[in-house]
PDB file of N, CA and C and ligand atoms in Angstrom:
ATOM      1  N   UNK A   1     -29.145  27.113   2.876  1.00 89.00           N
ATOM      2  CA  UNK A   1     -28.922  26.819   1.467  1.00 89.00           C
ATOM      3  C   UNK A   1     -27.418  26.783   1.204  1.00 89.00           C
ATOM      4  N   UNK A   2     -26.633  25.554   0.548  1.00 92.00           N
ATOM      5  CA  UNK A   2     -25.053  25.254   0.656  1.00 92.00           C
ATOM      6  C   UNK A   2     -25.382  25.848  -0.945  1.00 92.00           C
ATOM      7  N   UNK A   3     -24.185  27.201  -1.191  1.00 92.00           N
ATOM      8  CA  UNK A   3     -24.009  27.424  -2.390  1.00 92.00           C
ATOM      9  C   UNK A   3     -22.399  27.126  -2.505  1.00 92.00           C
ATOM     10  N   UNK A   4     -21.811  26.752  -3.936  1.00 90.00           N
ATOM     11  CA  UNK A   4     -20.305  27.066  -4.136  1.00 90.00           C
ATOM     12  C   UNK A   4     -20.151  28.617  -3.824  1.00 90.00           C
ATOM     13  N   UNK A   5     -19.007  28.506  -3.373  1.00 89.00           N
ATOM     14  CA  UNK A   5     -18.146  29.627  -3.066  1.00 89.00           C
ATOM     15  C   UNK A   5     -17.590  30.055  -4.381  1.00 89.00           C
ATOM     16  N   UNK A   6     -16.834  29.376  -5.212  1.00 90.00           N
ATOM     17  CA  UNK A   6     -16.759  29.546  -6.579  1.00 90.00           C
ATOM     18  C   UNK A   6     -17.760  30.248  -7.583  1.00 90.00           C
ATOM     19  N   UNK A   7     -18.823  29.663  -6.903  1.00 93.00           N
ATOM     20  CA  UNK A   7     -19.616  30.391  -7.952  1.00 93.00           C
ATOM     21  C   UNK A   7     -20.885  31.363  -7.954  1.00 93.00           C
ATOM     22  N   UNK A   8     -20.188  32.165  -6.441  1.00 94.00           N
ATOM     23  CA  UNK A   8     -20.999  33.324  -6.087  1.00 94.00           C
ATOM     24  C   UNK A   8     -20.300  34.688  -5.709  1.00 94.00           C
ATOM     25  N   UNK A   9     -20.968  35.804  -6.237  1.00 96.00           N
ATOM     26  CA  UNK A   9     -20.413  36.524  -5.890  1.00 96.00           C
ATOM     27  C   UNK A   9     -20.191  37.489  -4.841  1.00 96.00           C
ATOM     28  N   UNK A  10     -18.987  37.799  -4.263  1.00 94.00           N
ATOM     29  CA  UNK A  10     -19.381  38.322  -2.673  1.00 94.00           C
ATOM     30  C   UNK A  10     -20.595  39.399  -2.724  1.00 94.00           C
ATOM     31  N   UNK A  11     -20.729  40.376  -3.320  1.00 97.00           N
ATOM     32  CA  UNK A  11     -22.052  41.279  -3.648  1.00 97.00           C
ATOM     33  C   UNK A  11     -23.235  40.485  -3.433  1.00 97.00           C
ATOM     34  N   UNK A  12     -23.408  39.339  -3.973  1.00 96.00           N
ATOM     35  CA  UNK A  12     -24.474  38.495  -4.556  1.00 96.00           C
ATOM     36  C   UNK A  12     -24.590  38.328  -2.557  1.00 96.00           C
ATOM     37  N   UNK A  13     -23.907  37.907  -1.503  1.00 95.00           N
ATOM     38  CA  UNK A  13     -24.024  37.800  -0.154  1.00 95.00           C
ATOM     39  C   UNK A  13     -24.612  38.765   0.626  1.00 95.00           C
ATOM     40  N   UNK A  14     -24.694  40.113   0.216  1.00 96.00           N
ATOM     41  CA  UNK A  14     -24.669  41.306   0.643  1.00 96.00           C
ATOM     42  C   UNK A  14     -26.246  40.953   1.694  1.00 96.00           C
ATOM     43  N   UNK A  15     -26.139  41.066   2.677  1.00 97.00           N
ATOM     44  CA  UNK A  15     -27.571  41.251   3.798  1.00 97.00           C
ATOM     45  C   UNK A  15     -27.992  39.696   3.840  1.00 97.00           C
ATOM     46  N   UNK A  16     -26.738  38.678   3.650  1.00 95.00           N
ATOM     47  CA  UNK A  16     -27.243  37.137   4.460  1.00 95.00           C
ATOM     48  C   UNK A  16     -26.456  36.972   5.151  1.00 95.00           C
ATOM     49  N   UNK A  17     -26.827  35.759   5.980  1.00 95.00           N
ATOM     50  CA  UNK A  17     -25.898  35.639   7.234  1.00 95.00           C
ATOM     51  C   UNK A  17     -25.363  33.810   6.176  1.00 95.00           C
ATOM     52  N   UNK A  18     -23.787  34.189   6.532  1.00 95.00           N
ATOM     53  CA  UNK A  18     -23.115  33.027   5.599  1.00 95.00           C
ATOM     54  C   UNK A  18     -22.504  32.213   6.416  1.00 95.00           C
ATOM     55  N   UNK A  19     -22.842  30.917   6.705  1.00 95.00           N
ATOM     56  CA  UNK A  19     -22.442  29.831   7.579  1.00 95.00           C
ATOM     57  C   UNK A  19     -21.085  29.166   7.315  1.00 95.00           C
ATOM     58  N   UNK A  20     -19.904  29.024   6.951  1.00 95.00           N
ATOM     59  CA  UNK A  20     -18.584  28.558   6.819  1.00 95.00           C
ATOM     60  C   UNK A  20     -18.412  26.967   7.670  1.00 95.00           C
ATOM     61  N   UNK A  21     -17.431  26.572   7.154  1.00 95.00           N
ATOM     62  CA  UNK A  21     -17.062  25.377   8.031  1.00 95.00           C
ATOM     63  C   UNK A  21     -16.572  25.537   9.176  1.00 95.00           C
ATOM     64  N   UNK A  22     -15.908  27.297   9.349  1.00 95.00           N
ATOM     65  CA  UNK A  22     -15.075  27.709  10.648  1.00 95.00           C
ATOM     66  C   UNK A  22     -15.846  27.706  11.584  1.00 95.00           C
ATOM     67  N   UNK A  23     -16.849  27.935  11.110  1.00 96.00           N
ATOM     68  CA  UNK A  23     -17.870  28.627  12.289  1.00 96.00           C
ATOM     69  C   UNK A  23     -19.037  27.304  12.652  1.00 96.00           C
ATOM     70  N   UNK A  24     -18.977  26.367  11.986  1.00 95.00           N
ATOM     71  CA  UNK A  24     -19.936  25.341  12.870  1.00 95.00           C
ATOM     72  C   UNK A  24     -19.632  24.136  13.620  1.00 95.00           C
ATOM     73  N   UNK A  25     -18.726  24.371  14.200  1.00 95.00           N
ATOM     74  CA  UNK A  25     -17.930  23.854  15.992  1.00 95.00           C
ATOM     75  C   UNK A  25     -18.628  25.390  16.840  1.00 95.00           C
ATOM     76  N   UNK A  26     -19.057  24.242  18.024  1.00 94.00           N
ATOM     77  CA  UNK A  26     -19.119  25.152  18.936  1.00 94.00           C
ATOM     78  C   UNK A  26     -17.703  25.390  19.535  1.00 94.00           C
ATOM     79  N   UNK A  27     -16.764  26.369  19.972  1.00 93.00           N
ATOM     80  CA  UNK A  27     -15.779  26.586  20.152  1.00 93.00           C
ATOM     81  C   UNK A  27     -15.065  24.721  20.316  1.00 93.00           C
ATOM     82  N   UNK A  28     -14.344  24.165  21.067  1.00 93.00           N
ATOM     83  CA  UNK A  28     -13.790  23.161  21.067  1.00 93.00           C
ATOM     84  C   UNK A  28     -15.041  21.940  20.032  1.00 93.00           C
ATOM     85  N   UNK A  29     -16.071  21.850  20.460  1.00 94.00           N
ATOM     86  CA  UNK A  29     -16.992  20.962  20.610  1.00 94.00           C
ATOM     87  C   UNK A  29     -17.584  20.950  19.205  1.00 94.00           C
ATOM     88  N   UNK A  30     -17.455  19.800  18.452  1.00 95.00           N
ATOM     89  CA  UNK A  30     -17.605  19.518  16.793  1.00 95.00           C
ATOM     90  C   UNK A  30     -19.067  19.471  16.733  1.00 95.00           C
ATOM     91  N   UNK A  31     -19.308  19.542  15.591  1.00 95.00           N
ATOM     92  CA  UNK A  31     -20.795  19.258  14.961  1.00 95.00           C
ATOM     93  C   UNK A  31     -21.040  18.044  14.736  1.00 95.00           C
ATOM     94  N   UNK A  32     -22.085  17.601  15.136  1.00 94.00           N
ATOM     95  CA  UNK A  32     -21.880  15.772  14.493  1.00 94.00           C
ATOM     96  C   UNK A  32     -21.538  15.730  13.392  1.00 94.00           C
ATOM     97  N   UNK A  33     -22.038  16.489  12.583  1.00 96.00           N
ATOM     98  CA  UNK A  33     -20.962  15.862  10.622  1.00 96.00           C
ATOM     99  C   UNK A  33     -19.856  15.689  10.922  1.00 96.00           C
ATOM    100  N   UNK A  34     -19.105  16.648  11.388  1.00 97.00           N
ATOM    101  CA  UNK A  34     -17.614  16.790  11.553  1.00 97.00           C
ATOM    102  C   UNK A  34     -17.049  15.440  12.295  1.00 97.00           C
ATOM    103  N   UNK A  35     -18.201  15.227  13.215  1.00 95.00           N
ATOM    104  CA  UNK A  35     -17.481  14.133  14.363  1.00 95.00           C
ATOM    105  C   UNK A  35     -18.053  12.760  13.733  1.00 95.00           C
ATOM    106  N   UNK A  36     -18.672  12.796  12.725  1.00 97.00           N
ATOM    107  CA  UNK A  36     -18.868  11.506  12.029  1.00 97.00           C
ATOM    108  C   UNK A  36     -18.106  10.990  11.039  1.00 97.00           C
ATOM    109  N   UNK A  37     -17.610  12.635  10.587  1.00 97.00           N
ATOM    110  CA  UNK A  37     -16.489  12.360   9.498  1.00 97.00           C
ATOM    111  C   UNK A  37     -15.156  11.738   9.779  1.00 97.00           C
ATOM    112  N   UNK A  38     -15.252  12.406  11.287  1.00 97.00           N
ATOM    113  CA  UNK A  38     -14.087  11.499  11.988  1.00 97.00           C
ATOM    114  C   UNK A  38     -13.840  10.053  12.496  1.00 97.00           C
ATOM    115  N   UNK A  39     -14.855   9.983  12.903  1.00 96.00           N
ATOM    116  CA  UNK A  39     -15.575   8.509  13.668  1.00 96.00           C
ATOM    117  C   UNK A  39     -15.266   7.597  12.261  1.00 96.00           C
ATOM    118  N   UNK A  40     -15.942   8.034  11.009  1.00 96.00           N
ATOM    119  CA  UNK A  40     -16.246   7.436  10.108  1.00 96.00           C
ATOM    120  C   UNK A  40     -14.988   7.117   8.777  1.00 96.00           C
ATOM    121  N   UNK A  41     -13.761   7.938   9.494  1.00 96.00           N
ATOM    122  CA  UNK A  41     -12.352   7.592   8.637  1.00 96.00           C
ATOM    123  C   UNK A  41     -13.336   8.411   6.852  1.00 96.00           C
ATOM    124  N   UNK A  42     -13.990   9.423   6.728  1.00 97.00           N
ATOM    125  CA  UNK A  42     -14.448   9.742   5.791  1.00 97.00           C
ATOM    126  C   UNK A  42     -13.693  10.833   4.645  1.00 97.00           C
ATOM    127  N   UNK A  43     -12.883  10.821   4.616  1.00 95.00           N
ATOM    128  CA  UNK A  43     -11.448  11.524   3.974  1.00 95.00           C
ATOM    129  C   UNK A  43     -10.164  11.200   3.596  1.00 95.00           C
ATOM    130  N   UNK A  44      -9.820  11.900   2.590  1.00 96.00           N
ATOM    131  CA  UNK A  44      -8.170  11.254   2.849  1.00 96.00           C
ATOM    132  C   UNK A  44      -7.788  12.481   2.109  1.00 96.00           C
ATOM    133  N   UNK A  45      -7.372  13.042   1.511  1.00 97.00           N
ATOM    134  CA  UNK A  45      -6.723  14.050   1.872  1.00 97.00           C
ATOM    135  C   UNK A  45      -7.262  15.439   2.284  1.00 97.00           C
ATOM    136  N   UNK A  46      -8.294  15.017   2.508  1.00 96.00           N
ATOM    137  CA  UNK A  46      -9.460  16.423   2.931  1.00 96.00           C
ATOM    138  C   UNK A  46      -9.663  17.463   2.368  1.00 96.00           C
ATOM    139  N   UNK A  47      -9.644  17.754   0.866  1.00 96.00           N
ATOM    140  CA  UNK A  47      -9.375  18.697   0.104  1.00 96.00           C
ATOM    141  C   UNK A  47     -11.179  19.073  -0.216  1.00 96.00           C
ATOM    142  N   UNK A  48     -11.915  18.510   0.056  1.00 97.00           N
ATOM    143  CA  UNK A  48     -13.376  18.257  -0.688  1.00 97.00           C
ATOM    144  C   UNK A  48     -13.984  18.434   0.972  1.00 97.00           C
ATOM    145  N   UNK A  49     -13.791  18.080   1.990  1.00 97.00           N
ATOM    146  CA  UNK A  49     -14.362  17.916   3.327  1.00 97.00           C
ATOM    147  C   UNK A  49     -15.112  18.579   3.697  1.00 97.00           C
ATOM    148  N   UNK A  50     -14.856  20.137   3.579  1.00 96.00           N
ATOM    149  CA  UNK A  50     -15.180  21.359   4.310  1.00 96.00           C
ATOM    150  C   UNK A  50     -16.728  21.256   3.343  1.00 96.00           C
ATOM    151  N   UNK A  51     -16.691  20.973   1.820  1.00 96.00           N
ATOM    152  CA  UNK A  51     -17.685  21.734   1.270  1.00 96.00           C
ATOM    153  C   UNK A  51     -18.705  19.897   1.096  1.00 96.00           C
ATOM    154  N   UNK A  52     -18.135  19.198   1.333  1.00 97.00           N
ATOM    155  CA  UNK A  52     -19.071  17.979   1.782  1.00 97.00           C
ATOM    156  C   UNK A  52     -19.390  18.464   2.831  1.00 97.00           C
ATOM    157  N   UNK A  53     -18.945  18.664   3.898  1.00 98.00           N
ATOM    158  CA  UNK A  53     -19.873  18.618   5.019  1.00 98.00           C
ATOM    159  C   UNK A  53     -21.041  19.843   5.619  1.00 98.00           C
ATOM    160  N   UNK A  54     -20.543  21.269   4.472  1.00 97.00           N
ATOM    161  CA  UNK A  54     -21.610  22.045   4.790  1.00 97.00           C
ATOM    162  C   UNK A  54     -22.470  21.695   3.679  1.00 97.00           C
ATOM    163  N   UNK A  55     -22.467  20.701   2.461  1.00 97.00           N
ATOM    164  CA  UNK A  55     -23.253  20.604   1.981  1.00 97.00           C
ATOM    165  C   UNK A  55     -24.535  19.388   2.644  1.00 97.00           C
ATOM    166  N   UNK A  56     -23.414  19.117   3.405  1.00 97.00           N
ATOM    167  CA  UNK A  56     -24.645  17.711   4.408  1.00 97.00           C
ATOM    168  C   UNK A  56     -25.485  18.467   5.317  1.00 97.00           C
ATOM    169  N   UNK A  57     -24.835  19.574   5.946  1.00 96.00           N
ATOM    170  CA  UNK A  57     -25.322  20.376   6.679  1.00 96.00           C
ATOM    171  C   UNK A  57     -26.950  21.164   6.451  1.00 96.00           C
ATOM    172  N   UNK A  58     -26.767  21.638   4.952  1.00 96.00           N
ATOM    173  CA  UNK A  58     -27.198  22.347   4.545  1.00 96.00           C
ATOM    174  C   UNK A  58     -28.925  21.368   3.798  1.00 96.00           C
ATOM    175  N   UNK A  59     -28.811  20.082   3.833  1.00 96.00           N
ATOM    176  CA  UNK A  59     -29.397  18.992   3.481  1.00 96.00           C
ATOM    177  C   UNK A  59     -30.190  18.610   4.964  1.00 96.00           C
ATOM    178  N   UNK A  60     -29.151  18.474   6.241  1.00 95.00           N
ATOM    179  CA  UNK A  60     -29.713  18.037   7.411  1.00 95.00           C
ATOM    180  C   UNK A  60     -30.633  18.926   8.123  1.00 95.00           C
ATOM    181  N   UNK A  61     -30.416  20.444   7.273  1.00 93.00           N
ATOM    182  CA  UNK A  61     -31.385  21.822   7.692  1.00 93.00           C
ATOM    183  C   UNK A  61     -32.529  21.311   6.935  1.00 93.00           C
ATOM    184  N   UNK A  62     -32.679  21.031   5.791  1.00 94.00           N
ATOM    185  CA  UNK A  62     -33.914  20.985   5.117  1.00 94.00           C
ATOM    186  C   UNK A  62     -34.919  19.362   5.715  1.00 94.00           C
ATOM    187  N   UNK A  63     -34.173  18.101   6.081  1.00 94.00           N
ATOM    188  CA  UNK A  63     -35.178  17.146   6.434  1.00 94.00           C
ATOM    189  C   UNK A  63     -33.805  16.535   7.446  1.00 94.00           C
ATOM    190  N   UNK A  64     -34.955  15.682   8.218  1.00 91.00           N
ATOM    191  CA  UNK A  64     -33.829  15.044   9.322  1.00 91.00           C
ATOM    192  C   UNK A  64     -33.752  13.638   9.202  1.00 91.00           C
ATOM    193  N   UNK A  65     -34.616  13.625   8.059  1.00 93.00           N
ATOM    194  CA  UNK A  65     -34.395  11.548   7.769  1.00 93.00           C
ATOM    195  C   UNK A  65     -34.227  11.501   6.308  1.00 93.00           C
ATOM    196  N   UNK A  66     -33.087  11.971   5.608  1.00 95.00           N
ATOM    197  CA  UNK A  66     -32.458  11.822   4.294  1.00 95.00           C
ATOM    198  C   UNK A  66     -32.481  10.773   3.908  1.00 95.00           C
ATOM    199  N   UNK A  67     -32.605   9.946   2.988  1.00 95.00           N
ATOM    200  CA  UNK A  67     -32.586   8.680   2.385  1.00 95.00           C
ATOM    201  C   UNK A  67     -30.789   8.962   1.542  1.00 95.00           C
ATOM    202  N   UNK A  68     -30.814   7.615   1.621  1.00 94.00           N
ATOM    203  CA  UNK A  68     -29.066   7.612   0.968  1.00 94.00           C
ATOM    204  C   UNK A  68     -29.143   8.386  -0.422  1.00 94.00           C
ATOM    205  N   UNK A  69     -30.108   8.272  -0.882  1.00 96.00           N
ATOM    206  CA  UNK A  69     -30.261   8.834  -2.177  1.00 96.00           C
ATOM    207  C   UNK A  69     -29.898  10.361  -2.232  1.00 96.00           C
ATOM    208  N   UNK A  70     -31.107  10.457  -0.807  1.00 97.00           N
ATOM    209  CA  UNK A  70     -30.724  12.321  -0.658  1.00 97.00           C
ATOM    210  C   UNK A  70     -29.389  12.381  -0.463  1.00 97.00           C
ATOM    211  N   UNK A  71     -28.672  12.160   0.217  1.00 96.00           N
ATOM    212  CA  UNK A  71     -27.388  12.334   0.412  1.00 96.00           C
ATOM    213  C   UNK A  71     -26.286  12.731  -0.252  1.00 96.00           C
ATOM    214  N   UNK A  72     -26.632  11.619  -1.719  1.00 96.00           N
ATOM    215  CA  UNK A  72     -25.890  11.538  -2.679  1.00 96.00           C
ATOM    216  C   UNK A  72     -25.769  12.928  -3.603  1.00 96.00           C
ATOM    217  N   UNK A  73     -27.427  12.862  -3.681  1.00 97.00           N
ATOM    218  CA  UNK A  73     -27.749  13.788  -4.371  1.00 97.00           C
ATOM    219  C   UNK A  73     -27.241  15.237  -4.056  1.00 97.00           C
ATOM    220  N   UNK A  74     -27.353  15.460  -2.359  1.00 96.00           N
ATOM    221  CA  UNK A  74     -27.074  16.604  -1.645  1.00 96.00           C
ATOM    222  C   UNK A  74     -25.591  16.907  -2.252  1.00 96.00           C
ATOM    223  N   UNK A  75     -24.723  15.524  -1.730  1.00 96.00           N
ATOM    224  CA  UNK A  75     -23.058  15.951  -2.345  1.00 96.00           C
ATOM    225  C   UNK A  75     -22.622  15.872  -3.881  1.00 96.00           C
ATOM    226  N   UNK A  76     -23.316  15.719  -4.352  1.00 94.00           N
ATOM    227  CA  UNK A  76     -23.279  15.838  -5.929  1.00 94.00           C
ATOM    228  C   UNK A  76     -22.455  16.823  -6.791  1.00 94.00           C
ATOM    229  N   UNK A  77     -22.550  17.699  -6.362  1.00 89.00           N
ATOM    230  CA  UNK A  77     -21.584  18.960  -6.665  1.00 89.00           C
ATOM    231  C   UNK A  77     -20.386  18.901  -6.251  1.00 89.00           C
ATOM    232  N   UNK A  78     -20.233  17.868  -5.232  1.00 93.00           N
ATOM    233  CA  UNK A  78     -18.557  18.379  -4.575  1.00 93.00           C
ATOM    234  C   UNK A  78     -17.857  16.884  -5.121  1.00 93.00           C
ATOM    235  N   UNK A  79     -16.951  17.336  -6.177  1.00 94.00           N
ATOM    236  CA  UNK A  79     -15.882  16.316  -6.469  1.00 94.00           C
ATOM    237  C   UNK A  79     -14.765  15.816  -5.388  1.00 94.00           C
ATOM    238  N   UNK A  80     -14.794  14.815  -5.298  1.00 97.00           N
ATOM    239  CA  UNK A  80     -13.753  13.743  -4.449  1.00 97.00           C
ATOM    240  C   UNK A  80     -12.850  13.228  -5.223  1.00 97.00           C
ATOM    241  N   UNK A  81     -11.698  13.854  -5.550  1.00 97.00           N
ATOM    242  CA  UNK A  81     -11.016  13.457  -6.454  1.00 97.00           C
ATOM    243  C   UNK A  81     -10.380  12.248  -5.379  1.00 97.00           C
ATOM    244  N   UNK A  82     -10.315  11.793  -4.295  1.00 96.00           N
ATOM    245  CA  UNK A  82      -9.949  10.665  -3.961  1.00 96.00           C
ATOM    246  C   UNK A  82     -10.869   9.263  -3.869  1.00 96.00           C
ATOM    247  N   UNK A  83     -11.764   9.822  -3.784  1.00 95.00           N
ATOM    248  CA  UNK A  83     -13.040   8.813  -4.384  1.00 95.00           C
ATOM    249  C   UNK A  83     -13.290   8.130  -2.861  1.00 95.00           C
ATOM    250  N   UNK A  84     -13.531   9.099  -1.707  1.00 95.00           N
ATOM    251  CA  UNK A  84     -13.482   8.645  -0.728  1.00 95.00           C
ATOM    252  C   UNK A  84     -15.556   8.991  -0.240  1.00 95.00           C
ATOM    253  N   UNK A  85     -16.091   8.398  -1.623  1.00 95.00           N
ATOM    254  CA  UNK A  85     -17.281   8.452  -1.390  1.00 95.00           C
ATOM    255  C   UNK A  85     -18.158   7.919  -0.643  1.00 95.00           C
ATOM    256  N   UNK A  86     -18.116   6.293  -0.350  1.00 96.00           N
ATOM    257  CA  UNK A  86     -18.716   5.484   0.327  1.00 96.00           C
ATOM    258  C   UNK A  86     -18.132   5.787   2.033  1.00 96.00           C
ATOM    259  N   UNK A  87     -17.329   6.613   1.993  1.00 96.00           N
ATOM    260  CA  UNK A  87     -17.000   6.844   4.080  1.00 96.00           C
ATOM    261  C   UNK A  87     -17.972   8.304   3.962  1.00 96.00           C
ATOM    262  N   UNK A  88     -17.934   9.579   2.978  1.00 97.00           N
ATOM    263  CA  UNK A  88     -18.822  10.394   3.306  1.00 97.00           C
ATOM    264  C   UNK A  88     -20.106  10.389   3.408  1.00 97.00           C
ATOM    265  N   UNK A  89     -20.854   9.255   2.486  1.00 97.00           N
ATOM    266  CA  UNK A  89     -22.143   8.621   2.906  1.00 97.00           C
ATOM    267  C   UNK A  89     -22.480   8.118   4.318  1.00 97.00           C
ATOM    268  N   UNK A  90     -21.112   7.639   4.329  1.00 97.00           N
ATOM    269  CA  UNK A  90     -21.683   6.799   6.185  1.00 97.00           C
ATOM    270  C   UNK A  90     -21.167   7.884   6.611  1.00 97.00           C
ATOM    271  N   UNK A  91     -20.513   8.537   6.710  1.00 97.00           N
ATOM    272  CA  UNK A  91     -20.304   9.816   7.721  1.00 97.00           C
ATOM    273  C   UNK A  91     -21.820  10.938   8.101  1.00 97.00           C
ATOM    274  N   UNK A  92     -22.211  10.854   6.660  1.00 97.00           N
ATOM    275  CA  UNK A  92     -23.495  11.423   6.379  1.00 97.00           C
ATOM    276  C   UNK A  92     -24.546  11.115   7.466  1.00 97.00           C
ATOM    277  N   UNK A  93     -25.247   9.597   7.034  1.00 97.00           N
ATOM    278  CA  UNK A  93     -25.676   8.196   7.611  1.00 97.00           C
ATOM    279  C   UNK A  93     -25.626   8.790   9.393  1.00 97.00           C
ATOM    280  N   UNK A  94     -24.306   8.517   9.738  1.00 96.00           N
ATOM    281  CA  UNK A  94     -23.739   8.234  11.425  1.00 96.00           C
ATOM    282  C   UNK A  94     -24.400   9.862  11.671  1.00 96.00           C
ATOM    283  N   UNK A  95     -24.044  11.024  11.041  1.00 95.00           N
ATOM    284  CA  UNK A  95     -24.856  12.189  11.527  1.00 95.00           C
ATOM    285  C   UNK A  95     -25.440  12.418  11.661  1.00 95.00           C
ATOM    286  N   UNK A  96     -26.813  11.696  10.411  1.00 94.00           N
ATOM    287  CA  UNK A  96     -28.283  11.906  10.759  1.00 94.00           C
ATOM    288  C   UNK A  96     -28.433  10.918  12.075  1.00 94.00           C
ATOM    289  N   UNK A  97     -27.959   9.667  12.655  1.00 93.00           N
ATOM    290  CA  UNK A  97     -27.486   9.335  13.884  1.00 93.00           C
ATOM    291  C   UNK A  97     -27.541  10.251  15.489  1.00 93.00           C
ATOM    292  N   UNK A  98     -26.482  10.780  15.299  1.00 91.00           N
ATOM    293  CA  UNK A  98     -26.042  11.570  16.395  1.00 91.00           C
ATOM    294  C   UNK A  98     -27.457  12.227  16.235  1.00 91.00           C
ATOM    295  N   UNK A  99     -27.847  12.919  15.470  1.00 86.00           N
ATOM    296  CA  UNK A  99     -28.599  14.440  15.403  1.00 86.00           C
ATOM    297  C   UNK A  99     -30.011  13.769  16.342  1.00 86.00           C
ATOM    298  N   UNK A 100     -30.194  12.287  15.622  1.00 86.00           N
ATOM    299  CA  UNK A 100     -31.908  11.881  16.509  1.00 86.00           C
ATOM    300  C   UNK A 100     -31.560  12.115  17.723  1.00 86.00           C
ATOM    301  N   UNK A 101     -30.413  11.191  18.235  1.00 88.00           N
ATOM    302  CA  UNK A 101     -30.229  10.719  19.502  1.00 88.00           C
ATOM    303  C   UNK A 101     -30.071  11.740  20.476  1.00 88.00           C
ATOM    304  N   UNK A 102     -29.817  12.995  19.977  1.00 84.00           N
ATOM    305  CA  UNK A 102     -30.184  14.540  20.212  1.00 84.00           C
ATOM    306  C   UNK A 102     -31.100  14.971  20.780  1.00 84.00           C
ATOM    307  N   UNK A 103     -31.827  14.428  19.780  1.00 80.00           N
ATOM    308  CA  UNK A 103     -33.114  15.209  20.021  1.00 80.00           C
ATOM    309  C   UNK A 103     -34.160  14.195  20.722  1.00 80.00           C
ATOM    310  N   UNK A 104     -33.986  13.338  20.884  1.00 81.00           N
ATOM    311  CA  UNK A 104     -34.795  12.075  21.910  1.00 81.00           C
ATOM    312  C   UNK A 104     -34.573  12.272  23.123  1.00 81.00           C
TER     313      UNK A 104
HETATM  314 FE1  FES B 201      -9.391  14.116  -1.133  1.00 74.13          FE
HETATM  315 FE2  FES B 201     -12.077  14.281  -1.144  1.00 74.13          FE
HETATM  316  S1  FES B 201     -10.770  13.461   0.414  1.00 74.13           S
HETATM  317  S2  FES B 201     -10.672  15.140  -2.539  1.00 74.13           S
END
């Protein structure tokens, strides 16, 4: 479940295990979001990135064939003040990608 950080309180965490952007690379080795975001030129000044992509994350936990809609919907909360929306969709898109080709 991707909550704002803003708008929880550390107490409110107390006895969950809290997933960060630090922590989902396997040491060197990226997560496909991450490596789609890259692949996919999906940023520009990366200020919004971290909480787009655990919010994709947190979307790709619940179903593994998102419709663009879901997507949208998933990042909805996280403002892009660069309006670099249409590369985090396909970044999105290219992850649910990687993730089949995974698992095939
Ligand atoms: Fe700059 Fe999203 S890339 S706010």
């Amino acid at each position: 479940k991707a909550v704002y950080s803003c708008l929880i309180l550390a107490v409110e965490c107390d006895g969950h295990e809290i997933l960060t952007i630090e922590g989902l690379s396997d040491g060197d080795k990226l997560d496909p979001i991450q490596q789609a975001f890259i692949e996919k030129d999906a940023f520009q000044c990366g200020f919004c990135t971290s909480g787009q992509i655990m919010s994709i994350k947190a979307l790709l936990e619940k179903t593994t064939q998102p419709s663009s809609e879901d997507i949208r919907i998933a990042i909805s909360g996280n403002l892009c003040r660069c309006g670099a929306y249409p590369g985090i969709v396909a970044a999105a898109e290219h992850a649910v990608n990687i993730y089949t080709k995974r698992r095939s």
